[in-house]
Coordinates of C-alpha atoms in Angstrom, one line a residue:
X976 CA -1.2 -10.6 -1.3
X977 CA 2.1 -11.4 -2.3
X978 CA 3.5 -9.8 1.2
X979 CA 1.0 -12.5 2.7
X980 CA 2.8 -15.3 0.8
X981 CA 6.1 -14.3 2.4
X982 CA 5.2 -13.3 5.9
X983 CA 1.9 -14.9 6.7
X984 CA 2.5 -18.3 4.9
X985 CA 6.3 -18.6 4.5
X986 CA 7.3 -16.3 7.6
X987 CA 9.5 -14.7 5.9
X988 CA 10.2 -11.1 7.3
X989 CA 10.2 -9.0 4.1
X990 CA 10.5 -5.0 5.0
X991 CA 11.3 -4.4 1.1
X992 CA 8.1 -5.3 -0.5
X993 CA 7.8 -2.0 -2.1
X994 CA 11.1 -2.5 -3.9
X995 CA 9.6 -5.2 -5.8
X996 CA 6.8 -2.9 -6.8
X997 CA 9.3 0.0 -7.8
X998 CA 11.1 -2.1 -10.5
X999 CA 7.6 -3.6 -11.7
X1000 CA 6.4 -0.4 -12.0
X1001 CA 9.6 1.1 -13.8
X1002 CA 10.1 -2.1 -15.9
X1003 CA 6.9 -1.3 -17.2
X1004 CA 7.7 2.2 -17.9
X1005 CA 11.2 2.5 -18.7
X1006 CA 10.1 0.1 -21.7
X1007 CA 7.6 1.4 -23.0
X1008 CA 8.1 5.7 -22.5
X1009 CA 12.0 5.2 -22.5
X1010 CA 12.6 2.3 -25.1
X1011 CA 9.4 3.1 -27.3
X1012 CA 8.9 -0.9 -26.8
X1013 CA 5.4 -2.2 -26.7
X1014 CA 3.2 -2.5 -23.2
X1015 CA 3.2 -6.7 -23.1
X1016 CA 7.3 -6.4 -22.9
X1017 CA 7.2 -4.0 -20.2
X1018 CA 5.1 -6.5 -18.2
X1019 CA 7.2 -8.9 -19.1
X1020 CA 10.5 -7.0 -18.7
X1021 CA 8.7 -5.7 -14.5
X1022 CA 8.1 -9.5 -14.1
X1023 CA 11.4 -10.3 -14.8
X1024 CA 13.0 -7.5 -13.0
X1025 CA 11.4 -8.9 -10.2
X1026 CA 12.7 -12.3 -10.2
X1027 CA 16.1 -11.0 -10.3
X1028 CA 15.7 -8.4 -7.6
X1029 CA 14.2 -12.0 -5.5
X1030 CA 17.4 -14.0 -6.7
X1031 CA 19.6 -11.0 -5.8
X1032 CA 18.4 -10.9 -2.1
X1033 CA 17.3 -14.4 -1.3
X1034 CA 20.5 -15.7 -2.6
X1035 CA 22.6 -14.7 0.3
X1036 CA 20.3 -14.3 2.8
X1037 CA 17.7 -17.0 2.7
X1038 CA 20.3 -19.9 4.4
X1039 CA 20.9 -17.5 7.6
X1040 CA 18.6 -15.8 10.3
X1041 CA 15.0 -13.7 9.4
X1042 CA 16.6 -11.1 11.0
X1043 CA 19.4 -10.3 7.8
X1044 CA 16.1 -10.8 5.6
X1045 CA 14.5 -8.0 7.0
X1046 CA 17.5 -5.5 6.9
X1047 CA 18.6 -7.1 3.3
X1048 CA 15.4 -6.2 2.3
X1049 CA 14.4 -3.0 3.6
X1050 CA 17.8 -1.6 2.6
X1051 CA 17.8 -2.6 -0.6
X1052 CA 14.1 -1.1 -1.0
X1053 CA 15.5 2.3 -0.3
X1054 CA 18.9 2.0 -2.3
X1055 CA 16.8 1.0 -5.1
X1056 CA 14.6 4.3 -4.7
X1057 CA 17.9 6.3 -4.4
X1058 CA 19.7 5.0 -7.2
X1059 CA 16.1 5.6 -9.7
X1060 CA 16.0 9.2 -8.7
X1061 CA 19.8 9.6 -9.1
X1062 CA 21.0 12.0 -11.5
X1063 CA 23.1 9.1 -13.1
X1064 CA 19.7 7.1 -13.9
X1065 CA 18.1 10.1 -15.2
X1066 CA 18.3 9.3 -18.8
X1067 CA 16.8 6.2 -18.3
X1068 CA 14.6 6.8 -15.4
X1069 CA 13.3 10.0 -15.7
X1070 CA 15.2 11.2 -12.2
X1071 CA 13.2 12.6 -9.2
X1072 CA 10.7 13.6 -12.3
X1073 CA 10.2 10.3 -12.7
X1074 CA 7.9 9.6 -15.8
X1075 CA 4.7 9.5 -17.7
X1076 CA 2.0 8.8 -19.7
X1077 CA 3.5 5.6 -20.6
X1078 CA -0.3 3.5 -20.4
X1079 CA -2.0 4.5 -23.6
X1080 CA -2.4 1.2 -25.1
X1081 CA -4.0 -0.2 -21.9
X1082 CA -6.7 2.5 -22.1
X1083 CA -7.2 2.1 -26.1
X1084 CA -8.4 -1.6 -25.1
X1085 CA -11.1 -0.4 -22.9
X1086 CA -14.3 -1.2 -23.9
X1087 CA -16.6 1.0 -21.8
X1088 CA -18.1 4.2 -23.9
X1089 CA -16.9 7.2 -22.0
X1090 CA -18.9 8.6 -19.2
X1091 CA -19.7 8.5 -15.8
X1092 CA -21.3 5.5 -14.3
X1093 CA -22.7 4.6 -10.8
X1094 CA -25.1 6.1 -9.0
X1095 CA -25.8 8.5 -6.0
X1096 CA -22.2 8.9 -4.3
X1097 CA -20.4 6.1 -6.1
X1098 CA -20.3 7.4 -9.6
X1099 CA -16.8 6.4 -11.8
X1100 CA -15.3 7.8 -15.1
X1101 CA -15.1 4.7 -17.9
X1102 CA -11.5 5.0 -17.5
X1103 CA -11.9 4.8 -13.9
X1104 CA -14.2 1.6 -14.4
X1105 CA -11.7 0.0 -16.5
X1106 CA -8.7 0.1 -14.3
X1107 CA -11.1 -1.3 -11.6
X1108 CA -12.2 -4.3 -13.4
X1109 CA -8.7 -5.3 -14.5
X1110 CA -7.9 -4.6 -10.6
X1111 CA -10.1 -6.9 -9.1
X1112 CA -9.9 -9.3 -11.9
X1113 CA -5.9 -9.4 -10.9
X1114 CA -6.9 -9.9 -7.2
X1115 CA -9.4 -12.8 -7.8
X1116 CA -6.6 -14.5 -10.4
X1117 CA -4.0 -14.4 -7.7
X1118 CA -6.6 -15.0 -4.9
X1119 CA -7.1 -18.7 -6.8
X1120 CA -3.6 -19.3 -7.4
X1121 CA -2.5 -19.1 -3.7
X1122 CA -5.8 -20.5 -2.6
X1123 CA -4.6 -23.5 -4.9
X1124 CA -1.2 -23.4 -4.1
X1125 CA -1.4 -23.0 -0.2
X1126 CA -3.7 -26.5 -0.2
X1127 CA -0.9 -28.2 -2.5
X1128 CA 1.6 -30.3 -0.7
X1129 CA 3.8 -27.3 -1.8
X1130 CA 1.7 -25.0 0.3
X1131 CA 1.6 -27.3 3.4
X1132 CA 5.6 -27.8 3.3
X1133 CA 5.9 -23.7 3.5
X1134 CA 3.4 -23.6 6.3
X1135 CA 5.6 -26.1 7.8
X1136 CA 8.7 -24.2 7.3
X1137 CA 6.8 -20.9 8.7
X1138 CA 5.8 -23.0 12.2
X1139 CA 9.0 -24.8 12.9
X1140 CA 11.8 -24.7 10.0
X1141 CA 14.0 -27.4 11.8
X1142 CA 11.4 -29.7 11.8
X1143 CA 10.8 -29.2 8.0
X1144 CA 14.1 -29.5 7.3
X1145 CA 14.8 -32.5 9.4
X1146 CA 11.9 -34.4 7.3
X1147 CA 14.0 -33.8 4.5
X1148 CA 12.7 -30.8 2.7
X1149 CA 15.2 -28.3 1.2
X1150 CA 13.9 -25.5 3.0
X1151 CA 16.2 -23.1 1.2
X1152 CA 14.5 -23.6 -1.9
X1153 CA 11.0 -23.4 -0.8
X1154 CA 11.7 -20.3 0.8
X1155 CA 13.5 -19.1 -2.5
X1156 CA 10.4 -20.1 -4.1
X1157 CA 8.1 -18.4 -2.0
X1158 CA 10.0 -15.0 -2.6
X1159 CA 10.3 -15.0 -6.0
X1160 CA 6.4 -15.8 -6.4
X1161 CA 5.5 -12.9 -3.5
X1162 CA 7.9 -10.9 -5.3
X1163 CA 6.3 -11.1 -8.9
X1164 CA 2.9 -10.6 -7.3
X1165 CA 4.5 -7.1 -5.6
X1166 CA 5.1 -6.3 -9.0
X1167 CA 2.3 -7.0 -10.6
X1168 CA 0.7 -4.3 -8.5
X1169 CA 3.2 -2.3 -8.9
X1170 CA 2.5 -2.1 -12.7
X1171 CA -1.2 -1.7 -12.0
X1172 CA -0.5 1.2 -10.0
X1173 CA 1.8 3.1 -12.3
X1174 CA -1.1 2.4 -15.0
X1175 CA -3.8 3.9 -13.2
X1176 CA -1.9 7.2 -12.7
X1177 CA -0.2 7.1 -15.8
X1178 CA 3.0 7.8 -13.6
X1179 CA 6.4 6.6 -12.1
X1180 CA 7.9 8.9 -9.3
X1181 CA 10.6 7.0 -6.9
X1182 CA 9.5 9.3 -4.2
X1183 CA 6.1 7.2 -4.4
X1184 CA 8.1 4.2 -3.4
X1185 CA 9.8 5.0 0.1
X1186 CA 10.1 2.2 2.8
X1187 CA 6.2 3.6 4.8
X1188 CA 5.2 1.5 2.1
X1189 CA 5.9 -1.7 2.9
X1190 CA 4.9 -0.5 6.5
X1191 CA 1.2 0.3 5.5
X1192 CA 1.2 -3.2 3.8
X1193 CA 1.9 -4.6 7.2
X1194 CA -1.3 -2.6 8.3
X1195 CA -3.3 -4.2 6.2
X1196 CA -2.0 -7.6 7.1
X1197 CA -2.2 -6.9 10.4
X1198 CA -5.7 -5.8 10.2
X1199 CA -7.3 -8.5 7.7
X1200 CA -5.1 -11.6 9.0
X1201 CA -2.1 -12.9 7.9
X1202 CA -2.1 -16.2 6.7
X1203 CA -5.4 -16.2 4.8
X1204 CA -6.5 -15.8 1.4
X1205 CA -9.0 -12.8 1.7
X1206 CA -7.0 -10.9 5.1
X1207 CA -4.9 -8.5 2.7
X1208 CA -8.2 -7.8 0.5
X1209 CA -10.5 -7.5 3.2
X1210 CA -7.6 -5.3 5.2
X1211 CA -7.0 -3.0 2.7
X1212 CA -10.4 -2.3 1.8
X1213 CA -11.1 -1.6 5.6
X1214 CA -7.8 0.6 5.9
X1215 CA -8.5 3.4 3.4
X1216 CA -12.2 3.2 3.8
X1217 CA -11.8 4.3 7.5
X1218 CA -8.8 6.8 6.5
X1219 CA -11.3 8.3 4.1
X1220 CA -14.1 8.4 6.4
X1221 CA -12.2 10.3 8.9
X1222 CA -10.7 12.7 7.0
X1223 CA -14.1 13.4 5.1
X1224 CA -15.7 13.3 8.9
X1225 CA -13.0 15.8 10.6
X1226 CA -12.4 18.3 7.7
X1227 CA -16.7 18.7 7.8
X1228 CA -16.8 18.9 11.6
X1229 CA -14.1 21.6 11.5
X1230 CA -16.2 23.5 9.0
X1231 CA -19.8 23.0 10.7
X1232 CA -17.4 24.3 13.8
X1233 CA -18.1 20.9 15.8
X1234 CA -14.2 20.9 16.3
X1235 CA -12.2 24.3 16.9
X1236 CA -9.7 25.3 14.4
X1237 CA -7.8 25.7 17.3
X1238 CA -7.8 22.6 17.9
X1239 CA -7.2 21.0 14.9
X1240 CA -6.6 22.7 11.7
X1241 CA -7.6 21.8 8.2
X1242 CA -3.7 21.1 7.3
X1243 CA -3.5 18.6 10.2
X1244 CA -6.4 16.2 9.3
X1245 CA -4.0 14.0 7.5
X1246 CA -1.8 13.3 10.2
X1247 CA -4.7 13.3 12.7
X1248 CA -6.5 10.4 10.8
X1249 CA -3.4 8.2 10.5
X1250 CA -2.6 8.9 14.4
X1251 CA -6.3 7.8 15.2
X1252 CA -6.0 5.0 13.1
X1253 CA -3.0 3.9 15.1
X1254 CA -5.1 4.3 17.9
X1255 CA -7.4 2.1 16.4
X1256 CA -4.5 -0.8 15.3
X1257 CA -3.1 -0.9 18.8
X1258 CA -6.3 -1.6 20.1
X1259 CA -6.8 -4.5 17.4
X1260 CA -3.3 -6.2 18.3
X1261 CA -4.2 -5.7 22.0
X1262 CA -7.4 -7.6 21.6
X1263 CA -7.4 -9.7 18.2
X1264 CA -3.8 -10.1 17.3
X1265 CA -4.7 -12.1 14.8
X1266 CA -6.3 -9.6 12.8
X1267 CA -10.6 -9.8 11.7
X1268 CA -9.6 -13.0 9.5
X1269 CA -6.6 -14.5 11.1
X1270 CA -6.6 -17.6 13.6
X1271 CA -5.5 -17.5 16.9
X1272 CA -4.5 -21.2 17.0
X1273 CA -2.6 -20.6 14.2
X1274 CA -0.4 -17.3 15.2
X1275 CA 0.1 -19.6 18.7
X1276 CA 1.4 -22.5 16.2
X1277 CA 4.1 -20.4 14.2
X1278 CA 5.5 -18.4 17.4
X1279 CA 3.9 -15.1 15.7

């Protein structure tokens, strides 16, 4: 969602997403497992990491081409991954160990009794439950914010800037620091789930943060519709819904023998299922570019 702030409101080409998530993540972490500091500073300290990381790359990079955006950012998503695995860091950031176990107090608040709940195939531990509600409570939160901010005059001078910056600017809006704005805020959001996800596996490894990333965010973009509310949410529930289904449905057909070892073997299902679902995406772009949500008119409006 905050990818869809920058790229499908703001057209802002951001390859370096998942940096902001890496120092949300590890602000939440180093404070609390490194610093012994309490949980509601390391979400404040992975907020304000954030912002900086935005100020650091919008700064010189926002008043010239997309094009320096995109490299700015996807380089600086991957020196950032480099430096927190450094040997250097390593006191601080745990290295290419990364660490752990740093989301206790989130899981003493949780007020489901322990146990398994659902029914049939959908059953989830309480702790399971927990993180889930918080989740979606995150996504609905956010979901209102941009659905309020994107039909504020602010929202409408971004989606200006995104279909024609010139014209924006020669109406007299500082385009520079709408842009700025819209970075910082997409930003933020990145690290916001960046946080969420390091709480739900208790864990912080750099090597989770590498640049595909940012590209499998673009998938779900892509697939939901950029520039709407629910096309990132919708997307991504689609994405790993069909990457489950198809490497539940290949790894069976290869054991009922429906599919030759030979042919495929149990090892390769992961890279068969993303291939097919590249397949699958090609397809999409070739026929609805504008993704399941998305509007043509629109995408034919902001040249994307």
């Amino acid at each position: 969602m905050g990818l869809n702030l920058h790229f499908g409101y703001t057209g802002l080409l951001n390859f370096g997403q998942v940096g902001f998530m890496l120092v949300g993540g590890y602000g939440l972490a180093i404070t609390v497992s490194t610093y012994n500091g309490p949980m509601w500073l390391g979400v404040l300290g992975g907020i304000a990491c954030a912002i900086v990381l935005a100020l650091l790359l919008g700064l010189p990079t926002l008043r010239l081409r997309a094009d320096y955006l995109a490299i700015t950012t996807i380089a600086a998503g991957e020196a950032l991954r480099l430096f927190y695995r450094s040997s250097w860091a390593e006191p601080v950031t745990g290295g290419v160990f990364g660490l752990q176990r740093f989301a206790n107090d989130f899981y003493a608040l949780n007020p489901i009794e322990p146990g398994t709940y659902g029914g049939w195939l959908v059953r989830f531990s309480s702790r399971d439950l927990w993180v889930m509600i918080i989740g979606w409570a995150l996504v609905l939160v956010v979901g209102i914010l941009l659905a309020l901010l994107i039909h504020s005059p602010w929202g409408r001078v971004i989606r200006s800037i995104r279909e024609d910056e010139v014209a924006a600017r020669s109406l007299g809006k500082n385009v520079y620091v709408y842009k700025m704005q819209s970075l910082v805020l997409g930003g933020v959001i990145g690290a916001v789930a960046g946080m969420m996800q390091a709480i739900q596996v208790q864990s912080v490894n750099p090597d989770n943060y590498d640049p595909g990333v940012t590209f499998f965010l673009y998938t779900l973009l892509v697939l939901g519709g950029a520039g709407r509310i629910l096309g990132p949410v919708v997307g991504s529930i689609l994405f790993w819904f069909v990457l489950s289904f198809l490497d539940s449905a290949l790894r069976q057909a290869i054991d009922a023998e429906y599919i030759s070892p030979d042919l495929i073997s149990t090892s390769e299902v992961g890279a068969v299922r993303f291939a097919l679902v590249g397949v699958a995406l090609i397809l999409l772009v070739a026929f609805r570019p504008q993704g399941i949500l998305g509007s043509r008119k629109e995408m034919l409006l902001s040249g994307r």
